Amino acid sequence: GAVVSQHPSRVICKSGTSVKIECRSLDFQATTMFWYRQFPKQSLMLMATSNEGSKATYEQGVEKDKFLINHASLTLSTLTVTSAHPEDSSFYICSALYVGPYNEWQFFGPGTRLTVL
Amino acid sequence: AQTVTQSQPEMSVQEAETVTLSCTYDTSESDYYLFWYKQPPSRQMILVIRQEAYKQQNATENRFSVNFQKAAKSFSLKISDSQLGDAAMYFCAYRSQLTGTASKLTFGTGTRLQVML
């Protein structure tokens, strides 16, 4: 399957600082990427859909100004958690949409564990 | 909105035995995709199997097979000849085929599978 990377894999930051997480599709171009959040022992919750060259589409209840998404190229989307607080501590997972001639597939990154002190 | 329900928070199976994980969903759509994803301790999401709703034949992938009952909105996963490496969280997911849904996935709450020696 296709490879999606995330960087960093773990980050610890102080409350009030901003953190940027990168999601890259390594061997295919992705006009659409997705950002999920996963709390311990819970499911993946979609935060937003990242669209190359246009604004992201956020799910209901997700603060756009807090979770900034930039999809500046066909292989890179970034999620910036601004003014992070301890309640933002979570596991963040991205996925990239591979569009084939007959089907579409979402390939997931390995995730980023964010801890806000 | 679609919902996906996994009623078994935890399951266990003896090595080499067979186990079935349950999933039900609610939708008013007639065309959609259903997936089973595996999330091992590494947290990397791995696609196990996929089913198109318009296909009556149940999907199979080696030791993994599904029982898709469209009228009952049920989509169970059967793992045969269970192996230690099958131990993981398993998530059932739904994807609409409607235009404008941007291939978003809706996940169930997950089932933790333990494989016993």
GROMACS .gro file of C-alpha atoms in nm:
model
  234
    1GLY     CA    1   0.000   0.000   0.000
    2ALA     CA    2   0.091   0.364  -0.025
    3VAL     CA    3   0.297   0.529   0.248
    4VAL     CA    4   0.194   0.827   0.456
    5SER     CA    5   0.432   0.976   0.708
    6GLN     CA    6   0.379   1.208   1.001
    7HIS     CA    7   0.627   1.425   1.180
    8PRO     CA    8   0.692   1.443   1.464
    9SER     CA    9   0.583   1.112   1.611
   10ARG     CA   10   0.583   1.260   1.961
   11VAL     CA   11   0.587   1.616   2.087
   12ILE     CA   12   0.576   1.764   2.433
   13CYS     CA   13   0.511   2.135   2.466
   14LYS     CA   14   0.427   2.394   2.726
   15SER     CA   15   0.079   2.533   2.761
   16GLY     CA   16   0.025   2.836   2.541
   17THR     CA   17   0.271   2.739   2.270
   18SER     CA   18   0.188   2.630   1.916
   19VAL     CA   19   0.273   2.295   1.765
   20LYS     CA   20   0.290   2.202   1.398
   21ILE     CA   21   0.233   1.845   1.276
   22GLU     CA   22   0.320   1.744   0.921
   23CYS     CA   23   0.149   1.479   0.712
   24ARG     CA   24   0.313   1.367   0.390
   25SER     CA   25   0.209   1.125   0.119
   26LEU     CA   26   0.539   0.975   0.011
   27ASP     CA   27   0.459   0.794  -0.310
   28PHE     CA   28   0.140   0.948  -0.441
   29GLN     CA   29  -0.027   1.284  -0.475
   30ALA     CA   30  -0.321   1.361  -0.252
   31THR     CA   31  -0.554   1.652  -0.315
   32THR     CA   32  -0.744   1.548  -0.005
   33MET     CA   33  -0.609   1.462   0.338
   34PHE     CA   34  -0.791   1.411   0.664
   35TRP     CA   35  -0.703   1.493   1.024
   36TYR     CA   36  -0.833   1.279   1.308
   37ARG     CA   37  -0.804   1.296   1.682
   38GLN     CA   38  -0.801   0.989   1.904
   39PHE     CA   39  -0.829   1.002   2.281
   40PRO     CA   40  -0.705   0.704   2.485
   41LYS     CA   41  -0.914   0.392   2.434
   42GLN     CA   42  -1.150   0.577   2.206
   43SER     CA   43  -1.225   0.586   1.837
   44LEU     CA   44  -1.096   0.819   1.570
   45MET     CA   45  -1.289   1.142   1.541
   46LEU     CA   46  -1.260   1.336   1.217
   47MET     CA   47  -1.152   1.692   1.281
   48ALA     CA   48  -1.123   1.831   0.932
   49THR     CA   49  -1.079   1.759   0.565
   50SER     CA   50  -0.773   1.923   0.413
   51ASN     CA   51  -0.804   2.028   0.049
   52GLU     CA   52  -0.500   2.116  -0.159
   53GLY     CA   53  -0.510   2.478  -0.267
   54SER     CA   54  -0.823   2.568  -0.075
   55LYS     CA   55  -0.954   2.606   0.277
   56ALA     CA   56  -1.002   2.307   0.499
   57THR     CA   57  -1.348   2.186   0.587
   58TYR     CA   58  -1.393   2.148   0.962
   59GLU     CA   59  -1.630   1.915   1.141
   60GLN     CA   60  -1.889   2.057   1.372
   61GLY     CA   61  -1.744   2.157   1.707
   62VAL     CA   62  -1.383   2.185   1.587
   63GLU     CA   63  -1.236   2.533   1.633
   64LYS     CA   64  -1.091   2.657   1.306
   65ASP     CA   65  -0.874   2.920   1.471
   66LYS     CA   66  -0.727   2.670   1.712
   67PHE     CA   67  -0.652   2.393   1.465
   68LEU     CA   68  -0.502   2.558   1.159
   69ILE     CA   69  -0.471   2.341   0.851
   70ASN     CA   70  -0.257   2.420   0.550
   71HIS     CA   71  -0.250   2.193   0.244
   72ALA     CA   72   0.001   2.382   0.032
   73SER     CA   73   0.114   2.099  -0.195
   74LEU     CA   74  -0.015   1.770  -0.326
   75THR     CA   75   0.199   1.576  -0.082
   76LEU     CA   76   0.192   1.782   0.236
   77SER     CA   77  -0.072   1.894   0.482
   78THR     CA   78   0.008   2.056   0.816
   79LEU     CA   79  -0.197   2.084   1.132
   80THR     CA   80  -0.100   2.360   1.373
   81VAL     CA   81  -0.240   2.348   1.723
   82THR     CA   82  -0.231   2.709   1.834
   83SER     CA   83  -0.204   2.814   2.197
   84ALA     CA   84  -0.212   2.453   2.306
   85HIS     CA   85  -0.358   2.358   2.642
   86PRO     CA   86  -0.351   2.032   2.838
   87GLU     CA   87  -0.695   1.936   2.707
   88ASP     CA   88  -0.545   1.934   2.356
   89SER     CA   89  -0.322   1.643   2.456
   90SER     CA   90  -0.419   1.358   2.231
   91PHE     CA   91  -0.312   1.132   1.947
   92TYR     CA   92  -0.346   1.302   1.611
   93ILE     CA   93  -0.368   1.088   1.297
   94CYS     CA   94  -0.371   1.200   0.937
   95SER     CA   95  -0.473   1.012   0.627
   96ALA     CA   96  -0.425   1.081   0.259
   97LEU     CA   97  -0.676   0.995  -0.008
   98TYR     CA   98  -0.543   0.800  -0.302
   99VAL     CA   99  -0.773   0.826  -0.601
  100GLY     CA  100  -0.733   0.540  -0.846
  101PRO     CA  101  -0.908   0.480  -1.177
  102TYR     CA  102  -1.185   0.277  -1.015
  103ASN     CA  103  -1.162   0.334  -0.643
  104GLU     CA  104  -1.043   0.556  -0.365
  105TRP     CA  105  -0.835   0.453  -0.067
  106GLN     CA  106  -0.747   0.631   0.255
  107PHE     CA  107  -0.394   0.559   0.375
  108PHE     CA  108  -0.313   0.652   0.732
  109GLY     CA  109  -0.006   0.802   0.887
  110PRO     CA  110   0.148   0.652   1.202
  111GLY     CA  111   0.011   0.929   1.424
  112THR     CA  112   0.154   1.201   1.646
  113ARG     CA  113   0.124   1.194   2.022
  114LEU     CA  114   0.088   1.547   2.158
  115THR     CA  115   0.137   1.613   2.527
  116VAL     CA  116   0.075   1.964   2.655
  117LEU     CA  117   0.215   2.036   2.998
  118ALA     CA  118  -2.590   1.134   0.975
  119GLN     CA  119  -2.459   0.784   0.965
  120THR     CA  120  -2.368   0.600   1.282
  121VAL     CA  121  -2.156   0.290   1.331
  122THR     CA  122  -2.199   0.072   1.638
  123GLN     CA  123  -1.965  -0.191   1.772
  124SER     CA  124  -2.131  -0.352   2.070
  125GLN     CA  125  -1.833  -0.560   2.184
  126PRO     CA  126  -1.571  -0.346   2.361
  127GLU     CA  127  -1.348  -0.651   2.411
  128MET     CA  128  -1.322  -1.000   2.270
  129SER     CA  129  -1.080  -1.283   2.321
  130VAL     CA  130  -0.995  -1.588   2.114
  131GLN     CA  131  -0.765  -1.884   2.147
  132GLU     CA  132  -0.482  -1.905   1.900
  133ALA     CA  133  -0.587  -2.096   1.586
  134GLU     CA  134  -0.956  -2.055   1.667
  135THR     CA  135  -1.215  -1.839   1.492
  136VAL     CA  136  -1.368  -1.519   1.622
  137THR     CA  137  -1.638  -1.288   1.489
  138LEU     CA  138  -1.652  -0.916   1.558
  139SER     CA  139  -1.987  -0.741   1.523
  140CYS     CA  140  -2.072  -0.411   1.359
  141THR     CA  141  -2.402  -0.249   1.280
  142TYR     CA  142  -2.463   0.082   1.110
  143ASP     CA  143  -2.744   0.318   1.040
  144THR     CA  144  -2.791   0.488   0.705
  145SER     CA  145  -3.062   0.590   0.463
  146GLU     CA  146  -2.828   0.557   0.167
  147SER     CA  147  -2.830   0.264  -0.071
  148ASP     CA  148  -2.473   0.288  -0.197
  149TYR     CA  149  -2.177   0.306   0.037
  150TYR     CA  150  -1.858   0.133   0.147
  151LEU     CA  151  -1.785  -0.051   0.468
  152PHE     CA  152  -1.442  -0.121   0.610
  153TRP     CA  153  -1.267  -0.301   0.889
  154TYR     CA  154  -0.945  -0.140   1.013
  155LYS     CA  155  -0.695  -0.287   1.255
  156GLN     CA  156  -0.500  -0.069   1.498
  157PRO     CA  157  -0.219  -0.263   1.671
  158PRO     CA  158  -0.028  -0.123   1.971
  159SER     CA  159   0.185   0.081   1.730
  160ARG     CA  160  -0.135   0.282   1.661
  161GLN     CA  161  -0.085   0.253   1.283
  162MET     CA  162  -0.424   0.207   1.116
  163ILE     CA  163  -0.423  -0.086   0.875
  164LEU     CA  164  -0.702  -0.168   0.631
  165VAL     CA  165  -0.816  -0.525   0.681
  166ILE     CA  166  -1.105  -0.559   0.440
  167ARG     CA  167  -1.350  -0.353   0.241
  168GLN     CA  168  -1.703  -0.417   0.113
  169GLU     CA  169  -1.901  -0.230  -0.149
  170ALA     CA  170  -2.270  -0.216  -0.058
  171TYR     CA  171  -2.385  -0.292  -0.410
  172LYS     CA  172  -2.201  -0.624  -0.407
  173GLN     CA  173  -2.393  -0.917  -0.263
  174GLN     CA  174  -2.085  -1.135  -0.236
  175ASN     CA  175  -1.906  -1.111   0.095
  176ALA     CA  176  -1.549  -0.985   0.076
  177THR     CA  177  -1.264  -1.212   0.183
  178GLU     CA  178  -0.893  -1.150   0.238
  179ASN     CA  179  -0.705  -1.464   0.333
  180ARG     CA  180  -0.808  -1.543   0.694
  181PHE     CA  181  -1.044  -1.247   0.712
  182SER     CA  182  -1.397  -1.250   0.579
  183VAL     CA  183  -1.711  -1.049   0.634
  184ASN     CA  184  -2.078  -1.129   0.669
  185PHE     CA  185  -2.254  -0.837   0.506
  186GLN     CA  186  -2.627  -0.824   0.565
  187LYS     CA  187  -2.748  -0.510   0.391
  188ALA     CA  188  -3.111  -0.531   0.496
  189ALA     CA  189  -3.012  -0.580   0.858
  190LYS     CA  190  -2.735  -0.317   0.827
  191SER     CA  191  -2.489  -0.558   0.975
  192PHE     CA  192  -2.123  -0.604   0.883
  193SER     CA  193  -1.938  -0.859   1.093
  194LEU     CA  194  -1.573  -0.960   1.060
  195LYS     CA  195  -1.466  -1.322   1.094
  196ILE     CA  196  -1.104  -1.400   1.168
  197SER     CA  197  -1.011  -1.763   1.109
  198ASP     CA  198  -0.706  -1.943   1.244
  199SER     CA  199  -0.635  -1.653   1.480
  200GLN     CA  200  -0.272  -1.560   1.529
  201LEU     CA  201  -0.097  -1.366   1.804
  202GLY     CA  202  -0.037  -1.085   1.556
  203ASP     CA  203  -0.412  -1.039   1.518
  204ALA     CA  204  -0.430  -0.888   1.867
  205ALA     CA  205  -0.531  -0.525   1.816
  206MET     CA  206  -0.818  -0.277   1.821
  207TYR     CA  207  -1.054  -0.334   1.532
  208PHE     CA  208  -1.264  -0.051   1.397
  209CYS     CA  209  -1.560  -0.080   1.166
  210ALA     CA  210  -1.603   0.221   0.936
  211TYR     CA  211  -1.861   0.358   0.692
  212ARG     CA  212  -1.807   0.575   0.388
  213SER     CA  213  -2.084   0.740   0.195
  214GLN     CA  214  -2.091   0.744  -0.181
  215LEU     CA  215  -2.285   1.066  -0.199
  216THR     CA  216  -2.131   1.354  -0.389
  217GLY     CA  217  -1.997   1.615  -0.154
  218THR     CA  218  -1.915   1.381   0.132
  219ALA     CA  219  -1.547   1.395   0.037
  220SER     CA  220  -1.484   1.028   0.113
  221LYS     CA  221  -1.512   1.085   0.487
  222LEU     CA  222  -1.500   0.782   0.713
  223THR     CA  223  -1.725   0.734   1.014
  224PHE     CA  224  -1.573   0.496   1.267
  225GLY     CA  225  -1.729   0.273   1.528
  226THR     CA  226  -1.605   0.272   1.887
  227GLY     CA  227  -1.380  -0.027   1.833
  228THR     CA  228  -1.337  -0.380   1.966
  229ARG     CA  229  -1.021  -0.483   2.143
  230LEU     CA  230  -0.923  -0.835   2.042
  231GLN     CA  231  -0.700  -1.045   2.262
  232VAL     CA  232  -0.546  -1.365   2.130
  233MET     CA  233  -0.465  -1.624   2.395
  234LEU     CA  234  -0.203  -1.895   2.372
   0.00000   0.00000   0.00000
